[in-house]
Tab-separated table of C-alpha atoms and ligand atoms in Angstrom:
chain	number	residue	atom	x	y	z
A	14	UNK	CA	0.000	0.000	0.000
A	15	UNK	CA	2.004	2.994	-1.604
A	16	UNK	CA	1.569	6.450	0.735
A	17	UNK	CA	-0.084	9.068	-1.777
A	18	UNK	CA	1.842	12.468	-1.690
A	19	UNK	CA	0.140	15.468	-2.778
A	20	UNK	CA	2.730	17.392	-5.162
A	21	UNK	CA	3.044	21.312	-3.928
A	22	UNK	CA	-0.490	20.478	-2.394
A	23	UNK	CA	-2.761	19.773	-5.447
A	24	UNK	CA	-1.314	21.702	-8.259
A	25	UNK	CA	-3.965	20.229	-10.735
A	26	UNK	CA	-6.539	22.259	-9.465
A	27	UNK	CA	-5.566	25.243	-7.314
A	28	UNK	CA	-1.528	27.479	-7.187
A	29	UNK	CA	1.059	25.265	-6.013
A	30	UNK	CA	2.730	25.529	-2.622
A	31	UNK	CA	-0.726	27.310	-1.346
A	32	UNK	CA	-3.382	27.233	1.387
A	33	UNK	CA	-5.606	26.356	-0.736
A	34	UNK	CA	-3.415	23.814	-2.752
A	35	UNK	CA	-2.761	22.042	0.630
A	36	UNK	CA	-6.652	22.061	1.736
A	37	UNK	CA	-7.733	20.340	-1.770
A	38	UNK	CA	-4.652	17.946	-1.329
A	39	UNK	CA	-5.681	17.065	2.119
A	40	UNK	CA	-10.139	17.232	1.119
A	41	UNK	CA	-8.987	14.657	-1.351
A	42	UNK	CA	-7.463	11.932	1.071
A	43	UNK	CA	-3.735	12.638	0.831
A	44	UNK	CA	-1.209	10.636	3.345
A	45	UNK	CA	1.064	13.775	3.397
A	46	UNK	CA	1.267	17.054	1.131
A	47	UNK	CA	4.753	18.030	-0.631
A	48	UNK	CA	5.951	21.445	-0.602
A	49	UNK	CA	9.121	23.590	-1.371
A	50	UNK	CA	11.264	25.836	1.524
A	51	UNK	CA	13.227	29.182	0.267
A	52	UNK	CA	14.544	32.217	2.905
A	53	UNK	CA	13.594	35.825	2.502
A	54	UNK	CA	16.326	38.450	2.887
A	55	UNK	CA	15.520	38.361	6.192
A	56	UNK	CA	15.583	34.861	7.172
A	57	UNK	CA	11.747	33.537	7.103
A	58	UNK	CA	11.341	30.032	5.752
A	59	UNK	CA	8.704	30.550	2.674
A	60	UNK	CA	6.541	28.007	0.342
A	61	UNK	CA	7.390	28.658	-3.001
A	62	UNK	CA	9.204	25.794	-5.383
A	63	UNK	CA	11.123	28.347	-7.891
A	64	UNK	CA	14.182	30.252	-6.718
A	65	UNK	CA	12.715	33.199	-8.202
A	66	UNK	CA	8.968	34.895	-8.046
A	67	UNK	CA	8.374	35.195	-11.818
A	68	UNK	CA	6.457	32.010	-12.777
A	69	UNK	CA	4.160	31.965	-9.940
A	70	UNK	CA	3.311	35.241	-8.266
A	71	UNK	CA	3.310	38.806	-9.167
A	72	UNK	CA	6.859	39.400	-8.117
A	73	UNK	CA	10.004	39.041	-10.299
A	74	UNK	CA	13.693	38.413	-8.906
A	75	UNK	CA	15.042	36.050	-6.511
A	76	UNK	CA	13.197	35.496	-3.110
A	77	UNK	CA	16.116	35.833	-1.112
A	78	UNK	CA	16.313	39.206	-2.443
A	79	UNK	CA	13.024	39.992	-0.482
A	80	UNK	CA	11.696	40.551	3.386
A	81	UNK	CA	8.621	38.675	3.941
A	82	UNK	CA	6.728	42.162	4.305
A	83	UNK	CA	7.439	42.384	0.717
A	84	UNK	CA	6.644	39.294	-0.318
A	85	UNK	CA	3.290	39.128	1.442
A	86	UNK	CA	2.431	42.217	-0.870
A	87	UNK	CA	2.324	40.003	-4.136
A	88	UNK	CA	-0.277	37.816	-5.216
A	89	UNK	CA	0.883	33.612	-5.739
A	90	UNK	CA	-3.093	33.278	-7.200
A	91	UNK	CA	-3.637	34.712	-10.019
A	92	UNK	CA	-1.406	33.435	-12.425
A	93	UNK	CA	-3.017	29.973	-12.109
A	94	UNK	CA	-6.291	31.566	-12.594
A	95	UNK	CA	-8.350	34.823	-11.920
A	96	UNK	CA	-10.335	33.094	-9.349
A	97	UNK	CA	-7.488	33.039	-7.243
A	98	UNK	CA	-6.319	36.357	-7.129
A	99	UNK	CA	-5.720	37.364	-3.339
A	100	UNK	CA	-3.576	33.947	-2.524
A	101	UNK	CA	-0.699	35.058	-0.813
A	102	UNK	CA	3.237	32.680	-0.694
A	103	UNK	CA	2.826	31.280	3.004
A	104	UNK	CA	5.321	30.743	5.444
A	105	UNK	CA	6.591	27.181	6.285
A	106	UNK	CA	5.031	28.301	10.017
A	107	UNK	CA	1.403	29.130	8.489
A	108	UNK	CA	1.231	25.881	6.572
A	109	UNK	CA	2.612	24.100	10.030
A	110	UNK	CA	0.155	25.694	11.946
A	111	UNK	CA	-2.745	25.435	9.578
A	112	UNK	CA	-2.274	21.935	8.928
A	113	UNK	CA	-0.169	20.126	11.474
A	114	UNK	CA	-3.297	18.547	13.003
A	115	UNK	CA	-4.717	17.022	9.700
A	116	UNK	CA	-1.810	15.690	7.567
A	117	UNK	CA	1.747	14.741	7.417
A	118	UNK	CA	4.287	16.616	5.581
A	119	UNK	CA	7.363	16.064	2.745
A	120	UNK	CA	9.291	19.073	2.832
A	121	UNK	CA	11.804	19.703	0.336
A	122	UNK	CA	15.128	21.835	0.896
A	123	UNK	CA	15.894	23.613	-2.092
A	124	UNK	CA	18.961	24.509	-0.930
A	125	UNK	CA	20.879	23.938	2.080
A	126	UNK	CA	23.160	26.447	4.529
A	127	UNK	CA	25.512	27.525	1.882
A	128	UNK	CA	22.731	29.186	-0.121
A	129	UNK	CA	19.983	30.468	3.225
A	130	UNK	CA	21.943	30.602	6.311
A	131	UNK	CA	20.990	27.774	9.247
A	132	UNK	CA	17.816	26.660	7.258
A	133	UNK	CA	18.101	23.576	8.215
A	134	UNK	CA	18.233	24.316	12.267
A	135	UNK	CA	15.253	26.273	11.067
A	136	UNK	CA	13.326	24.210	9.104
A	137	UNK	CA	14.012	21.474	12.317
A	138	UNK	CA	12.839	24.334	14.645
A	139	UNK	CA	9.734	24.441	12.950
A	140	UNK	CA	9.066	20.451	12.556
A	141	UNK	CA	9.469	20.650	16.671
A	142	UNK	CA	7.566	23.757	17.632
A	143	UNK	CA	3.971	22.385	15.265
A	144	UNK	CA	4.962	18.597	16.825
A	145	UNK	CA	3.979	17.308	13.027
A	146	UNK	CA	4.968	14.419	11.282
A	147	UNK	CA	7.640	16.021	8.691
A	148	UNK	CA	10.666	13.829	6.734
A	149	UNK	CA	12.906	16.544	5.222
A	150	UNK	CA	14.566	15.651	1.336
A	151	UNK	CA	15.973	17.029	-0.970
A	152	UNK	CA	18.587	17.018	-3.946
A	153	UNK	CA	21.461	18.798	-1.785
A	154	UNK	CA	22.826	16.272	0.061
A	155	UNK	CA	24.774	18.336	2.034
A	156	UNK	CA	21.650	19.935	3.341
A	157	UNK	CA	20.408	16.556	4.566
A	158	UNK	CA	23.629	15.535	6.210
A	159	UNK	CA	23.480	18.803	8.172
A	160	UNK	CA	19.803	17.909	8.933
A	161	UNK	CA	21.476	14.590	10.139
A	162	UNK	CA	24.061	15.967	12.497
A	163	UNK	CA	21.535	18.043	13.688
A	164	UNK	CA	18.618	15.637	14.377
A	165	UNK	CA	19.191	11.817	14.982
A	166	UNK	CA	15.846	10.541	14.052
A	167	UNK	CA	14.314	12.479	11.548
A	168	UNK	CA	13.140	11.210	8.635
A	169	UNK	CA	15.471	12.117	5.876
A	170	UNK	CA	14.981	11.012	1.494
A	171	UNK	CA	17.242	12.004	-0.963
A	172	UNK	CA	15.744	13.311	-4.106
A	173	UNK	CA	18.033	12.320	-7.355
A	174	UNK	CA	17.160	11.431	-11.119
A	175	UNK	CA	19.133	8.101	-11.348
A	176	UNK	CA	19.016	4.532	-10.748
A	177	UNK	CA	18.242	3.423	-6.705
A	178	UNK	CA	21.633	1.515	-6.984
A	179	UNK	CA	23.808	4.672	-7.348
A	180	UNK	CA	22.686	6.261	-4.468
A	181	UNK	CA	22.005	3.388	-1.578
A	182	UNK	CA	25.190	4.007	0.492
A	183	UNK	CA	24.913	7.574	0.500
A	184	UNK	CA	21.424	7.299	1.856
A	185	UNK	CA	23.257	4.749	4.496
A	186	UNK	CA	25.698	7.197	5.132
A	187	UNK	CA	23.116	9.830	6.097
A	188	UNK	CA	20.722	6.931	7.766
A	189	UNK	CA	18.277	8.416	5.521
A	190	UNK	CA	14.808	6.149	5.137
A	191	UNK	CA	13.929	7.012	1.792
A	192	UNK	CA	15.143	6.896	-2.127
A	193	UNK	CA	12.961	9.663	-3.816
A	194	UNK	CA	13.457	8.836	-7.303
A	195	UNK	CA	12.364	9.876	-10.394
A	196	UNK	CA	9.651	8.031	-11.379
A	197	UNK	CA	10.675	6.849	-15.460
A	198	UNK	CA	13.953	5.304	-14.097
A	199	UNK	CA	12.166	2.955	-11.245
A	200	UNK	CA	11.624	-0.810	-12.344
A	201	UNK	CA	11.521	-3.961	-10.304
A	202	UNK	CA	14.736	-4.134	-9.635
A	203	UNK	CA	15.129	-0.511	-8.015
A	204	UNK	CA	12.450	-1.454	-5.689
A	205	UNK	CA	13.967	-5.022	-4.906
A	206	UNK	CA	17.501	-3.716	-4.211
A	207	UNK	CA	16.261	-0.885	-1.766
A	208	UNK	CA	13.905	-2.812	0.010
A	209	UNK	CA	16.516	-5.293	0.616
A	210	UNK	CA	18.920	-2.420	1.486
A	211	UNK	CA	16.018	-1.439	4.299
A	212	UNK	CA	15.265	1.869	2.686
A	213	UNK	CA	11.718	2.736	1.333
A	214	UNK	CA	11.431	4.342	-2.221
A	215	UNK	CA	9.113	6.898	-3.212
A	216	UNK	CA	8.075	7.752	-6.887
A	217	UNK	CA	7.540	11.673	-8.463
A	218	UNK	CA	5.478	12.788	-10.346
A	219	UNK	CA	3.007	10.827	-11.345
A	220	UNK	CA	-0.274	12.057	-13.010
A	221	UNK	CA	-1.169	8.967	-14.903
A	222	UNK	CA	-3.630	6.022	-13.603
A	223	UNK	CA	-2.112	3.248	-15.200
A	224	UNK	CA	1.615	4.461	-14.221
A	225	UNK	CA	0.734	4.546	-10.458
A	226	UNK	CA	-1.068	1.486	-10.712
A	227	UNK	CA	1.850	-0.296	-12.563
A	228	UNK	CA	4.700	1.442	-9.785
A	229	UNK	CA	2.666	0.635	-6.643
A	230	UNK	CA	2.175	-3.322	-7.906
A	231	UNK	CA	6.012	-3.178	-7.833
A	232	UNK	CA	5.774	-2.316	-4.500
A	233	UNK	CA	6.809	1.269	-4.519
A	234	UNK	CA	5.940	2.579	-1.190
A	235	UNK	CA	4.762	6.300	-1.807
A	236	UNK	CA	3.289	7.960	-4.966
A	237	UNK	CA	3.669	11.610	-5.244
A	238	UNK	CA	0.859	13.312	-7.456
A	239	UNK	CA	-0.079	16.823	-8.985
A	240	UNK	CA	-3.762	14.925	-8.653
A	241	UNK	CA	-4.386	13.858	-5.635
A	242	UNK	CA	-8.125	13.349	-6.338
A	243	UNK	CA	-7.492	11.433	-9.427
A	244	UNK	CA	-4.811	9.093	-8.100
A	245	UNK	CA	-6.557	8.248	-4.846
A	246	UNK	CA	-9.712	7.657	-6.410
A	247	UNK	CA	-8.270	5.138	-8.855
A	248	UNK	CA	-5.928	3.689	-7.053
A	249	UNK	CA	-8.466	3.034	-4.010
A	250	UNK	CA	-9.102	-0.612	-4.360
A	251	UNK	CA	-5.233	-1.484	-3.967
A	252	UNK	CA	-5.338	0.488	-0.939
B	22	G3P	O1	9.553	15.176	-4.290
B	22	G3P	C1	10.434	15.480	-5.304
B	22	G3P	C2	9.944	16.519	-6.244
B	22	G3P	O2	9.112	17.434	-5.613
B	22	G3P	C3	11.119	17.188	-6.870
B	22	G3P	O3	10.799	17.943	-7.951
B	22	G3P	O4	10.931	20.101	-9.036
B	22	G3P	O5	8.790	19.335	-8.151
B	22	G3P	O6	10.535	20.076	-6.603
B	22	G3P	P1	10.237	19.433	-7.915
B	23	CA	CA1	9.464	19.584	-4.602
């Protein structure tokens, strides 16, 4: 039984990395809901997956380059859709706070310490002051060591585009739980060879019935979705 991810909430349907993103993800049945961590100029963790503003909100340059007073002036709605003009970028604390109680989390690191000083003593601070249920990944694996040094038990899943093989004893290294791999390189094999390496693997992004019908009978053990309502709904009777 595969754990179903909503991807930046449930970017089908509503602006990704958003309260309302999260609330559809969660109304649908999600296990957990995915979202991206950046730092303002002056050090507040914010949901937003691009380095930059331009794609998504209102803004244009690089967040870092902004205080959060700033950035709650823009508008993250719109540009998926008239409907949702007025959606603000939340902080990593709002979605914590707003959700903590109904749903588990997957929080990606976009970048580690070298890029947003101490995130990840922040990002840790965060998981411990909202009590939720939070495994930290990402593709910088020098973010998640530093997660590692500073927190024992946390769950921890590296994010790569690769085969499972290549990246096994790293994830021992870290004592990481989870391979988060890319979905078109996973077959049988992956899945057999970290199982047996007592790691879990999770699949992104998948958007297609049949593919997260075909990854979960090989025993992949989450699904992460821009659909949440689509996969779960299909996918029930394996579940
Ligand atoms: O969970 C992994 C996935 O979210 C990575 O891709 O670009 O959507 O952040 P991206
Ligand atoms: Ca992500």
């Amino acid at each position: 039984m595969a754990l179903i991810i909503g991807h930046r909430g449930a970017r089908c349907c509503a602006p990704e990395n958003t309260i309302p993103s999260f609330k559809l993800a969660i109304e649908a049945g999600v296990d957990g809901i995915e979202l991206d961590v950046h730092m303002t100029k002056d050090g507040e963790l914010v949901v937003i997956h691009d380095d930059t503003l331009d794609r998504t909100t209102t803004g244009s340059g690089y967040v870092k380059d902004y205080t959060i007073n700033e950035l709650r002036k823009l508008d993250a709605g719109v540009k998926f859709g008239v409907e949702w003009r007025g959606v603000k970028i939340p902080t990593l604390d709002e979605v914590l706070r707003e959700f903590g109680n109904k749903t588990s989390f997957v929080i990606e690191l976009k970048h580690g310490s070298d890029v947003y000083p101490s995130i990840e003593e922040e990002v840790l601070n965060l998981v411990k002051k909202h009590n939720v249920k939070a495994k930290i990944v990402s593709f910088d694996f020098n973010a998640l060591e530093r997660v590692r040094q500073l927190d024992d038990s946390v769950e921890l899943g590296l994010i790569f585009i690769g085969k499972a093989r290549w990246f096994i004893d790293i994830a021992k290294k870290l004592k990481a739980q989870w391979l988060q791999a890319e979905y078109r390189l996973i077959n049988e094999s992956d899945v057999k060879i970290t199982h047996e390496a007592g790691l879990k693997i999770g699949a992104w992004t998948i958007n297609d019935v049949d593919i997260a019908i075909k990854l979960t009978e090989m025993g992949v053990d989450e699904i992460t979705t821009d659909n949440p309502s689509l996969i779960i709904r299909n996918l029930k009777h394996t579940r």
